Coordinates of C-alpha atoms (C1' of nucleotides) in Angstrom, one line a residue:
Chain A
M1 CA -57.6 -24.1 -26.7
N2 CA -54.1 -22.8 -26.5
S3 CA -54.6 -19.2 -27.5
M4 CA -53.1 -16.7 -25.1
A5 CA -55.6 -14.0 -25.9
P6 CA -57.7 -12.6 -23.1
E7 CA -60.8 -14.6 -22.1
A8 CA -63.7 -14.1 -24.5
P9 CA -67.3 -14.7 -23.4
D10 CA -68.3 -18.3 -23.3
G11 CA -70.9 -18.0 -25.9
A12 CA -72.8 -15.6 -28.2
L13 CA -75.4 -13.2 -26.8
L14 CA -78.0 -14.6 -29.2
P15 CA -81.7 -14.9 -28.6
V16 CA -82.5 -18.3 -27.2
P17 CA -85.6 -19.8 -28.8
G18 CA -88.4 -20.3 -26.2
L19 CA -87.1 -17.7 -23.8
D20 CA -89.1 -14.6 -23.1
Y21 CA -86.8 -11.5 -23.2
G22 CA -89.5 -9.1 -22.2
V23 CA -88.5 -5.5 -22.6
L24 CA -85.0 -6.4 -23.7
D25 CA -86.3 -7.2 -27.2
E26 CA -87.7 -3.7 -27.4
L27 CA -84.6 -1.8 -26.4
L28 CA -82.2 -0.2 -28.9
G29 CA -79.6 -0.5 -26.2
Y30 CA -80.0 -4.3 -26.0
S31 CA -79.7 -4.6 -29.8
L32 CA -76.5 -2.6 -29.6
R33 CA -75.3 -4.9 -26.8
R34 CA -76.0 -8.0 -28.9
A35 CA -74.1 -6.5 -31.9
Q36 CA -71.2 -5.4 -29.7
S37 CA -71.0 -8.9 -28.2
A38 CA -70.9 -10.6 -31.6
L39 CA -68.3 -8.2 -33.0
Y40 CA -66.2 -8.7 -29.9
L41 CA -66.2 -12.5 -30.4
D42 CA -65.3 -12.1 -34.1
F43 CA -62.5 -9.6 -33.3
H44 CA -61.2 -12.2 -30.9
R45 CA -61.4 -14.9 -33.5
A46 CA -59.7 -12.7 -36.1
T47 CA -56.8 -11.9 -33.8
A48 CA -56.6 -15.3 -32.1
S49 CA -52.9 -15.7 -33.0
F50 CA -52.0 -12.5 -31.1
D51 CA -52.4 -11.7 -27.4
I52 CA -54.5 -8.7 -28.0
S53 CA -57.9 -7.1 -27.1
P54 CA -59.8 -4.1 -28.6
P55 CA -58.5 -1.6 -26.0
R56 CA -54.9 -2.9 -26.4
F57 CA -55.2 -2.6 -30.2
A58 CA -56.7 0.9 -30.0
A59 CA -53.9 2.1 -27.7
L60 CA -51.2 0.7 -30.0
V61 CA -52.8 2.5 -33.0
L62 CA -53.0 5.8 -31.0
V63 CA -49.4 5.6 -29.9
S64 CA -48.3 4.8 -33.5
R65 CA -50.1 7.7 -35.0
N66 CA -49.2 10.2 -32.3
A67 CA -45.6 9.7 -31.4
G68 CA -44.7 11.1 -28.0
L69 CA -48.3 10.8 -26.7
R70 CA -48.6 11.2 -22.9
Q71 CA -50.4 8.7 -20.8
Q72 CA -53.0 11.3 -19.8
Q73 CA -53.7 12.0 -23.5
L74 CA -54.1 8.2 -24.0
A75 CA -56.5 8.1 -21.1
E76 CA -58.6 10.9 -22.6
A77 CA -58.7 9.4 -26.0
M78 CA -59.9 6.1 -24.6
G79 CA -62.3 7.4 -22.0
L80 CA -60.2 6.0 -19.2
H81 CA -58.9 7.1 -15.8
R82 CA -55.1 7.8 -15.9
S83 CA -54.5 4.7 -13.8
G84 CA -56.0 2.6 -16.6
A85 CA -53.8 4.2 -19.2
L86 CA -50.8 3.4 -17.0
R87 CA -51.7 -0.3 -16.9
L88 CA -52.3 -0.4 -20.6
T89 CA -48.9 1.3 -21.2
D90 CA -47.2 -1.1 -18.8
W91 CA -48.7 -4.0 -20.7
L92 CA -47.5 -2.7 -24.1
Q93 CA -44.1 -1.9 -22.7
E94 CA -43.7 -5.4 -21.1
R95 CA -44.2 -6.8 -24.6
G96 CA -41.6 -4.5 -26.0
W97 CA -44.1 -2.8 -28.3
V98 CA -44.0 0.6 -26.7
E99 CA -41.4 2.5 -24.8
R100 CA -41.6 5.5 -22.4
R101 CA -39.1 8.2 -23.2
A102 CA -38.6 11.4 -21.2
D103 CA -40.7 14.2 -22.5
P104 CA -38.4 17.1 -23.2
A105 CA -41.1 19.7 -22.6
D106 CA -42.4 18.4 -19.2
A107 CA -40.3 16.4 -16.7
R108 CA -43.4 14.9 -15.1
A109 CA -44.6 13.2 -18.3
W110 CA -43.5 10.4 -20.5
G111 CA -43.7 10.5 -24.2
L112 CA -44.9 7.1 -25.6
H113 CA -43.2 5.7 -28.7
L114 CA -43.6 2.5 -30.7
T115 CA -40.5 0.2 -30.9
A116 CA -39.5 -1.6 -34.1
T117 CA -41.1 -4.7 -32.6
G118 CA -44.3 -2.7 -31.9
R119 CA -44.4 -1.4 -35.5
A120 CA -44.0 -5.0 -36.9
A121 CA -46.7 -6.3 -34.5
L122 CA -49.1 -3.4 -35.5
R123 CA -48.5 -4.0 -39.2
Q124 CA -49.8 -7.6 -38.8
L125 CA -52.5 -6.8 -36.4
E126 CA -53.9 -3.9 -38.5
Q127 CA -54.1 -6.2 -41.5
A128 CA -56.1 -8.8 -39.5
V129 CA -58.4 -6.2 -38.0
R130 CA -59.0 -4.5 -41.3
A131 CA -59.8 -7.8 -42.9
H132 CA -62.2 -8.7 -40.1
D133 CA -64.0 -5.3 -40.4
A134 CA -64.1 -5.3 -44.2
A135 CA -65.7 -8.8 -44.1
L136 CA -68.4 -7.5 -41.8
M137 CA -69.1 -4.4 -43.9
H138 CA -69.2 -6.5 -47.0
A139 CA -71.7 -8.9 -45.5
L140 CA -73.8 -6.0 -44.4
G141 CA -74.0 -4.8 -48.0
P142 CA -74.8 -1.4 -49.4
T143 CA -76.1 0.0 -46.1
A144 CA -72.8 -0.6 -44.2
G145 CA -71.6 3.0 -44.7
A146 CA -74.9 4.5 -43.6
M147 CA -74.8 2.2 -40.5
K148 CA -71.4 3.5 -39.6
S149 CA -72.5 7.1 -39.9
E150 CA -75.6 6.3 -37.8
L151 CA -73.6 4.7 -35.1
E152 CA -71.4 7.9 -34.9
R153 CA -74.6 10.0 -34.7
L154 CA -75.9 7.7 -32.0
A155 CA -72.7 8.0 -30.0
R156 CA -72.9 11.8 -30.1
I157 CA -76.6 11.8 -29.1
A158 CA -76.0 9.4 -26.2
N159 CA -72.9 11.2 -25.0
A160 CA -74.9 14.5 -24.9
A161 CA -77.6 12.7 -23.0
A162 CA -75.1 11.2 -20.5
Q163 CA -73.5 14.6 -19.8
A164 CA -76.8 16.5 -19.6
D165 CA -77.0 16.3 -15.9
Q166 CA -73.4 16.0 -14.9
P167 CA -71.8 19.1 -13.5
Chain B
M1 CA -70.3 11.1 -6.0
N2 CA -72.3 8.9 -3.7
S3 CA -73.9 6.5 -6.1
M4 CA -73.4 2.8 -5.3
A5 CA -73.6 1.8 -8.9
P6 CA -70.7 -0.1 -10.4
E7 CA -67.8 2.0 -11.7
A8 CA -68.5 3.6 -15.0
P9 CA -65.7 4.7 -17.3
D10 CA -64.0 7.9 -16.3
G11 CA -65.0 9.7 -19.5
A12 CA -66.6 9.4 -22.9
L13 CA -64.9 7.6 -25.7
L14 CA -65.2 10.7 -27.9
P15 CA -62.8 11.7 -30.7
V16 CA -60.3 14.1 -29.2
P17 CA -59.6 16.9 -31.6
G18 CA -56.0 17.0 -32.7
L19 CA -55.4 13.3 -32.2
D20 CA -54.8 11.0 -35.1
Y21 CA -57.0 7.9 -34.8
G22 CA -55.6 6.2 -37.9
V23 CA -57.4 3.0 -38.8
L24 CA -59.7 3.3 -35.9
D25 CA -61.8 6.0 -37.6
E26 CA -62.3 3.7 -40.6
L27 CA -63.6 0.7 -38.6
L28 CA -67.3 -0.1 -38.2
G29 CA -66.2 -2.0 -35.1
Y30 CA -64.7 1.1 -33.5
S31 CA -67.9 3.2 -34.3
L32 CA -69.9 0.5 -32.6
R33 CA -67.5 0.6 -29.6
R34 CA -68.0 4.4 -29.3
A35 CA -71.8 4.1 -29.5
Q36 CA -71.7 1.3 -26.9
S37 CA -69.5 3.3 -24.6
A38 CA -71.9 6.3 -24.8
L39 CA -75.0 4.2 -24.3
Y40 CA -73.4 2.5 -21.3
L41 CA -72.6 5.9 -19.7
D42 CA -76.2 7.0 -20.3
F43 CA -77.7 3.8 -18.9
H44 CA -75.5 4.4 -15.9
R45 CA -76.8 8.0 -15.5
A46 CA -80.4 6.9 -16.0
T47 CA -80.2 4.2 -13.3
A48 CA -77.8 6.1 -10.9
S49 CA -80.3 5.8 -8.0
F50 CA -80.1 2.0 -8.3
D51 CA -77.2 -0.3 -7.8
I52 CA -77.5 -1.9 -11.2
S53 CA -75.6 -2.6 -14.4
P54 CA -76.7 -3.8 -17.9
P55 CA -76.1 -7.5 -17.2
R56 CA -77.8 -7.3 -13.8
F57 CA -80.8 -5.7 -15.4
A58 CA -81.0 -8.2 -18.2
A59 CA -80.7 -11.1 -15.7
L60 CA -83.5 -9.6 -13.6
V61 CA -85.8 -9.3 -16.7
L62 CA -85.0 -12.8 -17.8
V63 CA -85.9 -14.3 -14.4
S64 CA -89.1 -12.2 -14.2
R65 CA -90.3 -13.4 -17.6
N66 CA -89.2 -17.0 -17.3
A67 CA -90.1 -18.1 -13.7
G68 CA -88.2 -21.2 -12.7
L69 CA -85.3 -20.5 -15.1
R70 CA -82.2 -22.5 -14.3
Q71 CA -78.8 -21.0 -13.9
Q72 CA -77.5 -22.8 -17.0
Q73 CA -80.4 -21.3 -19.1
L74 CA -79.5 -17.9 -17.7
A75 CA -75.9 -18.4 -18.8
E76 CA -76.9 -19.4 -22.3
A77 CA -79.3 -16.5 -22.7
M78 CA -76.6 -14.1 -21.6
G79 CA -73.6 -15.7 -23.4
L80 CA -71.9 -16.6 -20.1
H81 CA -70.1 -19.5 -18.6
R82 CA -72.2 -21.1 -15.9
S83 CA -69.9 -19.8 -13.2
G84 CA -70.8 -16.3 -14.3
A85 CA -74.5 -17.0 -14.1
L86 CA -73.9 -18.3 -10.6
R87 CA -72.2 -15.0 -9.5
L88 CA -75.0 -13.0 -11.1
T89 CA -77.6 -15.1 -9.3
D90 CA -75.7 -14.8 -6.0
W91 CA -75.7 -11.0 -6.4
L92 CA -79.5 -10.9 -7.1
Q93 CA -80.2 -13.2 -4.2
E94 CA -78.1 -11.2 -1.7
R95 CA -80.2 -8.2 -2.6
G96 CA -83.3 -10.2 -2.0
W97 CA -84.6 -9.8 -5.5
V98 CA -84.3 -13.4 -6.7
E99 CA -84.6 -16.6 -4.8
R100 CA -83.5 -20.2 -5.6
R101 CA -86.1 -22.8 -5.2
A102 CA -85.7 -26.5 -5.6
D103 CA -86.5 -27.6 -9.2
P104 CA -89.1 -30.4 -8.9
A105 CA -88.1 -31.9 -12.2
D106 CA -84.3 -32.1 -11.6
A107 CA -82.7 -32.3 -8.2
R108 CA -79.4 -30.9 -9.5
A109 CA -80.9 -27.6 -10.6
W110 CA -82.4 -24.5 -9.0
G111 CA -85.4 -22.7 -10.3
L112 CA -85.0 -19.0 -10.1
H113 CA -87.9 -16.8 -9.1
L114 CA -88.4 -13.1 -8.4
T115 CA -89.3 -12.1 -4.9
A116 CA -91.9 -9.4 -4.2
T117 CA -89.0 -7.0 -3.5
G118 CA -87.5 -8.0 -6.9
R119 CA -90.7 -7.3 -8.7
A120 CA -91.0 -3.9 -7.1
A121 CA -87.4 -3.1 -8.0
L122 CA -87.8 -4.3 -11.6
R123 CA -91.0 -2.2 -12.0
Q124 CA -89.0 1.0 -11.2
L125 CA -85.9 0.0 -13.1
E126 CA -87.8 -1.0 -16.2
Q127 CA -89.5 2.4 -16.2
A128 CA -86.1 4.2 -16.0
V129 CA -84.5 2.0 -18.6
R130 CA -87.5 2.4 -21.0
A131 CA -87.4 6.2 -20.6
H132 CA -83.6 6.2 -21.3
D133 CA -84.0 4.1 -24.4
A134 CA -87.1 6.0 -25.7
A135 CA -85.2 9.3 -25.3
L136 CA -82.4 8.0 -27.4
M137 CA -84.7 6.6 -30.1
H138 CA -86.6 9.9 -30.1
A139 CA -83.4 11.9 -30.6
L140 CA -82.3 9.6 -33.4
G141 CA -85.5 10.4 -35.2
P142 CA -87.3 8.4 -37.9
T143 CA -84.3 6.2 -38.7
A144 CA -84.3 4.8 -35.1
G145 CA -86.4 1.7 -36.0
A146 CA -84.3 0.9 -39.0
M147 CA -81.1 1.3 -36.9
K148 CA -82.4 -1.3 -34.4
S149 CA -83.2 -3.8 -37.2
E150 CA -79.7 -3.2 -38.8
L151 CA -78.0 -3.8 -35.4
E152 CA -79.9 -7.1 -35.1
R153 CA -78.8 -8.0 -38.6
L154 CA -75.2 -7.1 -37.8
A155 CA -75.3 -9.2 -34.7
R156 CA -76.5 -12.2 -36.8
I157 CA -73.7 -11.6 -39.4
A158 CA -71.0 -11.2 -36.8
N159 CA -72.1 -14.2 -34.8
A160 CA -72.0 -16.3 -38.0
A161 CA -68.5 -15.0 -38.8
A162 CA -67.3 -15.7 -35.3
Q163 CA -68.5 -19.3 -35.4
A164 CA -67.3 -20.0 -38.9
D165 CA -64.1 -21.5 -37.8
Q166 CA -64.9 -22.8 -34.4
P167 CA -65.4 -26.6 -34.2
Chain C
dT1 C1' -71.0 -40.5 -18.9
dA2 C1' -73.0 -36.1 -19.2
dT3 C1' -75.1 -32.2 -16.8
dT4 C1' -76.0 -28.7 -12.9
dG5 C1' -74.2 -26.3 -9.7
dT6 C1' -70.2 -25.0 -6.6
dT7 C1' -65.6 -23.6 -5.0
dA8 C1' -61.2 -21.8 -5.8
dT9 C1' -58.5 -19.1 -8.6
dA10 C1' -57.0 -15.9 -12.2
dC11 C1' -57.0 -12.2 -15.5
dT12 C1' -58.9 -8.0 -17.9
dC13 C1' -60.8 -3.7 -17.4
dT14 C1' -62.2 -0.3 -14.8
dA15 C1' -62.2 2.6 -10.7
dT16 C1' -60.7 5.4 -6.0
dA17 C1' -57.3 7.2 -2.8
dA18 C1' -53.0 8.6 -1.3
dC19 C1' -48.7 9.6 -2.7
dT20 C1' -44.3 11.9 -5.3
dA21 C1' -42.3 15.0 -8.4
dT22 C1' -42.8 18.8 -11.2
dA23 C1' -45.1 22.9 -13.2
Chain D
dT1 C1' -52.2 24.8 -6.3
dA2 C1' -52.7 21.9 -10.2
dT3 C1' -51.0 18.2 -13.2
dA4 C1' -48.5 13.7 -14.6
dG5 C1' -47.6 9.6 -13.1
dT6 C1' -47.3 5.8 -9.6
dT7 C1' -48.7 2.5 -6.0
dA8 C1' -52.0 0.0 -3.6
dT9 C1' -56.4 -1.6 -3.4
dA10 C1' -61.0 -2.9 -4.9
dG11 C1' -64.8 -4.6 -7.5
dA12 C1' -67.4 -6.0 -11.9
dG13 C1' -67.2 -9.2 -15.3
dT14 C1' -65.4 -12.7 -17.5
dA15 C1' -62.9 -17.3 -17.6
dT16 C1' -60.7 -22.3 -16.3
dA17 C1' -60.2 -26.4 -13.5
dA18 C1' -61.5 -29.7 -10.2
dC19 C1' -65.2 -31.3 -7.6
dA20 C1' -70.0 -33.3 -5.8
dA21 C1' -74.5 -34.7 -6.7
dT22 C1' -77.7 -36.2 -9.8
dA23 C1' -79.5 -37.7 -14.4

DNA sequence: TATTGTTATACTCTATAACTATA
DNA sequence: TATAGTTATAGAGTATAACAATA
């Protein structure tokens, strides 16, 4: 294996015949985890020629579509602490894909911008990721669109539940 | 915050109004990621009084339902490298929830067993996790069962896609 | 030779805490 | 006083590689 991509799990999170999964088999959450694991492995396969990961890809897209984005905004968009957005930005900048420019409106902040190299990388990556996703939706068949909507609804429901007892 | 639970993400992976998500909004994979993020946060909230995480809970359930499980089998069931199963087992053993006993059939292997403390912890945890999951399924409404089946189908499809070009 | 487990190491992804500069 | 970013540190969750003991 000579890919430089981040380490993927060693194997699939598939039910092993003969093992008793107890409550796990009854949980919606565990089904979601199994699906997430499988999609992550396939994302990894589809982007194996790039040194990328889902959060790195998402950050690249967000910067490309929102030129001048600040690190704090990137953190909010990705559900991260600001220190996490900083590390992600460092990584993208080291690869020459993103640059920090002074923000004219606030001397504390950086505006993030794609470089020409970053735009070229994103063009290729986006094609690979779109193909990977389209293949999955095609294999799912006519219910794929409904599934995507239901996942969005589930995300809203679970976010509301998670925040219900936070201050 | 005085929970000892592992660090949860700082915030929700929710769409931020005014930001352009580009291709991300079109991807089934990103919808799944948003749902997974929200469920993870809610799992964390539901188990905040325990020092637990989804993989630790899954490992505890697997050991409880398959007494004498070997570390290698735990790794396979969870899609991990054997070194990951070792660390998970170390963690469960340090807390006194699981013990390693000599495997009578193979002197290289350990058989993993729940302790009385582990059984008591699992009883409480399983109750909290079941309640968390049932609340989500209830909020989803009559389509919840179908959603779970569709997630299982998606996992099978994506696993097949991921393995299609592996040797 | 192949398998089980261990040790040592490394990298990603996340956090917290204490700090600086600016608002 | 609050916010944007940085630095230093930590820990979970993964991996790889080299090793010992056993099959």
